Amino acid sequence: MENRPRVGVVVFVLRGKSVLLGQRRSSIGDSTYALPGGHLEFGESFEECAARELKEETGLDIEKIEFLTVTNSVFLENPKPSHYVVIFLRAALADPLQEPQNLEPDKCHGWDWYDWNNLPQPLFWPLEKMVQSGFNPFPID
Ligand code: 8DG
Ligand code: MG
Ligand code: MG
C-alpha cells in the first residue's frame, strides 16, 4: 500500500476523575498505555468512529461525544514508518456502571480506569507529549 497519512480517532472516556486506558499490543507503541480508538472508515463522522471503535475494543457505550484536539504524529519506531492525523474526542459512559471488556486481546493487554493525577507509565508517546504540555481532557467546572 502507498505510504500516506491515515486518520486515527481516539477517545478520552471520562468517569469521575478517571480515564480509560489500555496497554497496547502493537508494532506502534507496544506495551504502552493508550486511549481506545482506531482508524476512521469511509463515510464516518468522528463521533461515529469513536463510538464504533470503543464498542469493538471494550463493549462500552458512550454519549456526549465532543471534539477536543487534533495531533499530527509520525511513527518511526516500527519497521514500516507510519503517519497519523489523530482526532481526540471525549465522552461519558451511557451507563456509568458499565465496565470495559478486553474484546481484542491480540491488540490490548486489558482496559482499566486510571486517575488523571496518577496515570500509569509508560504512556503511549503521543499521549505522554500531550500530558507533558499540560493538556487536560476534563471540562472546566
Ligand atoms: P482498526 O483496525 O480497529 O481500525 O485500528 P486499530 O488497530 O484499533 O488502530 P490503533 O492503532 O488503535 O489506532 C490508530 C492509530 O492512532 C495508532 O496506530 C496511532 C494513533 N494514535 C495516537 N494516539 C493514540 C492513542 O492514544 N490510542 C490509540 N488507539 N491510537 C492512537 O497517535
Ligand atoms: Mg480498533
Ligand atoms: Mg485501537
mmCIF file of C-alpha atoms and ligand atoms in Angstrom:
data_model
loop_
_atom_site.group_PDB
_atom_site.id
_atom_site.type_symbol
_atom_site.label_atom_id
_atom_site.label_comp_id
_atom_site.label_asym_id
_atom_site.label_seq_id
_atom_site.Cartn_x
_atom_site.Cartn_y
_atom_site.Cartn_z
ATOM 1 C CA MET A 1 0.000 0.000 0.000
ATOM 2 C CA GLU A 2 1.167 3.504 -0.780
ATOM 3 C CA ASN A 3 2.563 5.321 2.242
ATOM 4 C CA ARG A 4 0.191 8.150 3.088
ATOM 5 C CA PRO A 5 -1.013 9.724 6.342
ATOM 6 C CA ARG A 6 -4.024 7.966 7.849
ATOM 7 C CA VAL A 7 -6.722 9.307 10.174
ATOM 8 C CA GLY A 8 -6.998 7.944 13.706
ATOM 9 C CA VAL A 9 -9.847 8.717 16.102
ATOM 10 C CA VAL A 10 -9.320 8.193 19.838
ATOM 11 C CA VAL A 11 -11.471 8.972 22.834
ATOM 12 C CA PHE A 12 -10.997 10.005 26.452
ATOM 13 C CA VAL A 13 -13.827 8.153 28.195
ATOM 14 C CA LEU A 14 -14.226 10.195 31.381
ATOM 15 C CA ARG A 15 -15.558 8.641 34.593
ATOM 16 C CA GLY A 16 -15.250 10.900 37.628
ATOM 17 C CA LYS A 17 -11.586 11.965 37.672
ATOM 18 C CA SER A 18 -10.516 8.844 35.730
ATOM 19 C CA VAL A 19 -9.899 7.961 32.097
ATOM 20 C CA LEU A 20 -9.967 4.607 30.316
ATOM 21 C CA LEU A 21 -6.578 3.331 29.126
ATOM 22 C CA GLY A 22 -5.292 0.038 27.764
ATOM 23 C CA GLN A 23 -1.799 -1.366 27.352
ATOM 24 C CA ARG A 24 -1.187 -1.734 23.615
ATOM 25 C CA ARG A 25 -0.072 -4.883 21.812
ATOM 26 C CA SER A 26 1.106 -3.393 18.524
ATOM 27 C CA SER A 27 4.164 -2.662 16.425
ATOM 28 C CA ILE A 28 3.408 1.006 17.252
ATOM 29 C CA GLY A 29 3.782 1.797 20.954
ATOM 30 C CA ASP A 30 3.907 -1.796 22.141
ATOM 31 C CA SER A 31 3.101 -2.222 25.879
ATOM 32 C CA THR A 32 2.472 1.497 26.433
ATOM 33 C CA TYR A 33 -0.808 2.825 27.865
ATOM 34 C CA ALA A 34 -3.075 4.399 25.264
ATOM 35 C CA LEU A 35 -6.623 5.539 24.631
ATOM 36 C CA PRO A 36 -9.192 3.372 22.878
ATOM 37 C CA GLY A 37 -9.670 4.204 19.194
ATOM 38 C CA GLY A 38 -8.709 3.273 15.677
ATOM 39 C CA HIS A 39 -8.940 4.161 12.015
ATOM 40 C CA LEU A 40 -11.627 6.405 10.543
ATOM 41 C CA GLU A 41 -13.663 4.444 7.997
ATOM 42 C CA PHE A 42 -15.036 5.809 4.735
ATOM 43 C CA GLY A 43 -18.122 7.982 5.316
ATOM 44 C CA GLU A 44 -17.912 8.015 9.119
ATOM 45 C CA SER A 45 -18.179 11.036 11.395
ATOM 46 C CA PHE A 46 -15.524 11.332 14.124
ATOM 47 C CA GLU A 47 -18.213 10.647 16.753
ATOM 48 C CA GLU A 48 -19.436 7.518 14.924
ATOM 49 C CA CYS A 49 -15.876 6.259 14.610
ATOM 50 C CA ALA A 50 -15.127 6.816 18.317
ATOM 51 C CA ALA A 51 -18.325 5.038 19.400
ATOM 52 C CA ARG A 52 -17.704 2.130 16.992
ATOM 53 C CA GLU A 53 -14.034 1.628 17.916
ATOM 54 C CA LEU A 54 -14.795 1.850 21.637
ATOM 55 C CA LYS A 55 -17.618 -0.695 21.269
ATOM 56 C CA GLU A 56 -15.385 -3.076 19.256
ATOM 57 C CA GLU A 57 -12.473 -2.795 21.678
ATOM 58 C CA THR A 58 -14.261 -2.635 25.074
ATOM 59 C CA GLY A 59 -18.012 -3.225 24.659
ATOM 60 C CA LEU A 60 -18.689 0.193 26.245
ATOM 61 C CA ASP A 61 -21.389 2.600 25.054
ATOM 62 C CA ILE A 62 -20.793 6.362 25.179
ATOM 63 C CA GLU A 63 -22.729 9.614 24.970
ATOM 64 C CA LYS A 64 -21.978 13.366 24.991
ATOM 65 C CA ILE A 65 -19.140 12.860 22.500
ATOM 66 C CA GLU A 66 -17.176 16.088 21.979
ATOM 67 C CA PHE A 67 -14.168 17.153 19.925
ATOM 68 C CA LEU A 68 -11.052 18.139 21.915
ATOM 69 C CA THR A 69 -7.988 18.462 19.698
ATOM 70 C CA VAL A 70 -6.008 17.024 16.812
ATOM 71 C CA THR A 71 -2.408 15.792 16.565
ATOM 72 C CA ASN A 72 -0.078 15.073 13.664
ATOM 73 C CA SER A 73 2.334 12.237 14.516
ATOM 74 C CA VAL A 74 4.962 10.339 12.570
ATOM 75 C CA PHE A 75 5.825 6.914 13.989
ATOM 76 C CA LEU A 76 9.298 5.815 13.031
ATOM 77 C CA GLU A 77 9.701 3.091 15.647
ATOM 78 C CA ASN A 78 8.212 0.190 13.692
ATOM 79 C CA PRO A 79 9.727 -1.454 10.592
ATOM 80 C CA LYS A 80 7.395 0.480 8.269
ATOM 81 C CA PRO A 81 7.090 4.172 9.227
ATOM 82 C CA SER A 82 3.534 5.442 9.598
ATOM 83 C CA HIS A 83 1.964 8.862 9.849
ATOM 84 C CA TYR A 84 -1.340 9.643 11.593
ATOM 85 C CA VAL A 85 -3.557 12.659 11.907
ATOM 86 C CA VAL A 86 -5.383 11.812 15.126
ATOM 87 C CA ILE A 87 -8.668 13.301 16.267
ATOM 88 C CA PHE A 88 -9.080 13.349 20.074
ATOM 89 C CA LEU A 89 -12.600 13.321 21.487
ATOM 90 C CA ARG A 90 -14.033 12.972 24.943
ATOM 91 C CA ALA A 91 -17.198 11.199 26.055
ATOM 92 C CA ALA A 92 -19.152 9.994 29.046
ATOM 93 C CA LEU A 93 -20.409 6.462 29.666
ATOM 94 C CA ALA A 94 -24.035 5.927 28.663
ATOM 95 C CA ASP A 95 -24.291 3.661 31.739
ATOM 96 C CA PRO A 96 -21.834 4.789 34.458
ATOM 97 C CA LEU A 97 -21.777 1.275 35.901
ATOM 98 C CA GLN A 98 -20.768 -0.474 32.646
ATOM 99 C CA GLU A 99 -17.243 -1.980 32.871
ATOM 100 C CA PRO A 100 -14.846 -2.475 29.924
ATOM 101 C CA GLN A 101 -14.118 -5.922 28.465
ATOM 102 C CA ASN A 102 -10.939 -6.769 26.587
ATOM 103 C CA LEU A 103 -12.639 -7.709 23.291
ATOM 104 C CA GLU A 104 -9.466 -7.527 21.134
ATOM 105 C CA PRO A 105 -6.895 -9.319 23.340
ATOM 106 C CA ASP A 106 -4.487 -9.591 20.395
ATOM 107 C CA LYS A 107 -4.296 -5.765 20.342
ATOM 108 C CA CYS A 108 -4.527 -4.903 24.049
ATOM 109 C CA HIS A 109 -3.462 -6.403 27.379
ATOM 110 C CA GLY A 110 -6.591 -5.050 29.072
ATOM 111 C CA TRP A 111 -8.585 -1.901 29.878
ATOM 112 C CA ASP A 112 -8.862 -0.081 33.171
ATOM 113 C CA TRP A 113 -9.728 3.274 34.741
ATOM 114 C CA TYR A 114 -6.798 5.475 35.782
ATOM 115 C CA ASP A 115 -6.885 8.617 37.893
ATOM 116 C CA TRP A 116 -5.838 11.582 35.740
ATOM 117 C CA ASN A 117 -3.465 12.701 38.527
ATOM 118 C CA ASN A 118 -1.863 9.268 38.783
ATOM 119 C CA LEU A 119 -1.515 7.973 35.213
ATOM 120 C CA PRO A 120 0.287 4.680 34.523
ATOM 121 C CA GLN A 121 3.711 4.522 32.889
ATOM 122 C CA PRO A 122 4.807 4.352 30.191
ATOM 123 C CA LEU A 123 2.119 6.252 28.309
ATOM 124 C CA PHE A 124 1.962 5.924 24.500
ATOM 125 C CA TRP A 125 4.268 8.788 23.426
ATOM 126 C CA PRO A 126 1.672 10.999 21.668
ATOM 127 C CA LEU A 127 -0.393 10.882 24.870
ATOM 128 C CA GLU A 128 2.698 11.464 27.033
ATOM 129 C CA LYS A 129 3.527 14.532 24.923
ATOM 130 C CA MET A 130 0.012 15.942 25.452
ATOM 131 C CA VAL A 131 0.145 15.354 29.207
ATOM 132 C CA GLN A 132 3.597 16.974 29.390
ATOM 133 C CA SER A 133 2.259 20.042 27.557
ATOM 134 C CA GLY A 134 -0.431 20.468 30.244
ATOM 135 C CA PHE A 135 -3.355 19.150 28.203
ATOM 136 C CA ASN A 136 -6.410 18.189 30.267
ATOM 137 C CA PRO A 137 -9.434 16.381 28.763
ATOM 138 C CA PHE A 138 -11.851 17.262 31.592
ATOM 139 C CA PRO A 139 -14.420 20.047 31.252
ATOM 140 C CA ILE A 140 -13.734 23.138 33.397
ATOM 141 C CA ASP A 141 -16.375 23.314 36.125
HETATM 142 P P1 8DG B 1 -8.685 -0.615 13.451
HETATM 143 O O1 8DG B 1 -8.022 -1.682 12.650
HETATM 144 O O2 8DG B 1 -9.520 -1.130 14.580
HETATM 145 O O3 8DG B 1 -9.355 0.449 12.637
HETATM 146 O O4 8DG B 1 -7.465 0.184 14.108
HETATM 147 P P2 8DG B 1 -6.729 -0.063 15.494
HETATM 148 O O5 8DG B 1 -5.859 -1.249 15.418
HETATM 149 O O6 8DG B 1 -7.723 -0.018 16.604
HETATM 150 O O7 8DG B 1 -5.818 1.261 15.494
HETATM 151 P P3 8DG B 1 -4.989 1.903 16.662
HETATM 152 O O8 8DG B 1 -3.565 1.520 16.499
HETATM 153 O O9 8DG B 1 -5.622 1.657 17.994
HETATM 154 O O10 8DG B 1 -5.152 3.487 16.370
HETATM 155 C C1 8DG B 1 -4.751 4.068 15.148
HETATM 156 C C2 8DG B 1 -3.547 4.952 15.320
HETATM 157 O O11 8DG B 1 -3.847 6.154 16.035
HETATM 158 C C3 8DG B 1 -2.385 4.370 16.112
HETATM 159 O O12 8DG B 1 -1.730 3.367 15.375
HETATM 160 C C4 8DG B 1 -1.576 5.601 16.350
HETATM 161 C C5 8DG B 1 -2.640 6.668 16.558
HETATM 162 N N1 8DG B 1 -2.802 7.006 17.983
HETATM 163 C C6 8DG B 1 -2.207 8.099 18.588
HETATM 164 N N2 8DG B 1 -2.530 8.129 19.900
HETATM 165 C C7 8DG B 1 -3.329 7.047 20.147
HETATM 166 C C8 8DG B 1 -3.937 6.562 21.333
HETATM 167 O O13 8DG B 1 -3.840 7.120 22.443
HETATM 168 N N3 8DG B 1 -4.664 5.408 21.194
HETATM 169 C C9 8DG B 1 -4.808 4.771 20.003
HETATM 170 N N4 8DG B 1 -5.572 3.670 19.976
HETATM 171 N N5 8DG B 1 -4.241 5.213 18.857
HETATM 172 C C10 8DG B 1 -3.503 6.337 18.932
HETATM 173 O O14 8DG B 1 -1.498 8.888 17.989
HETATM 174 MG MG MG B 2 -9.732 -0.850 16.688
HETATM 175 MG MG MG B 3 -7.374 0.563 18.600
#
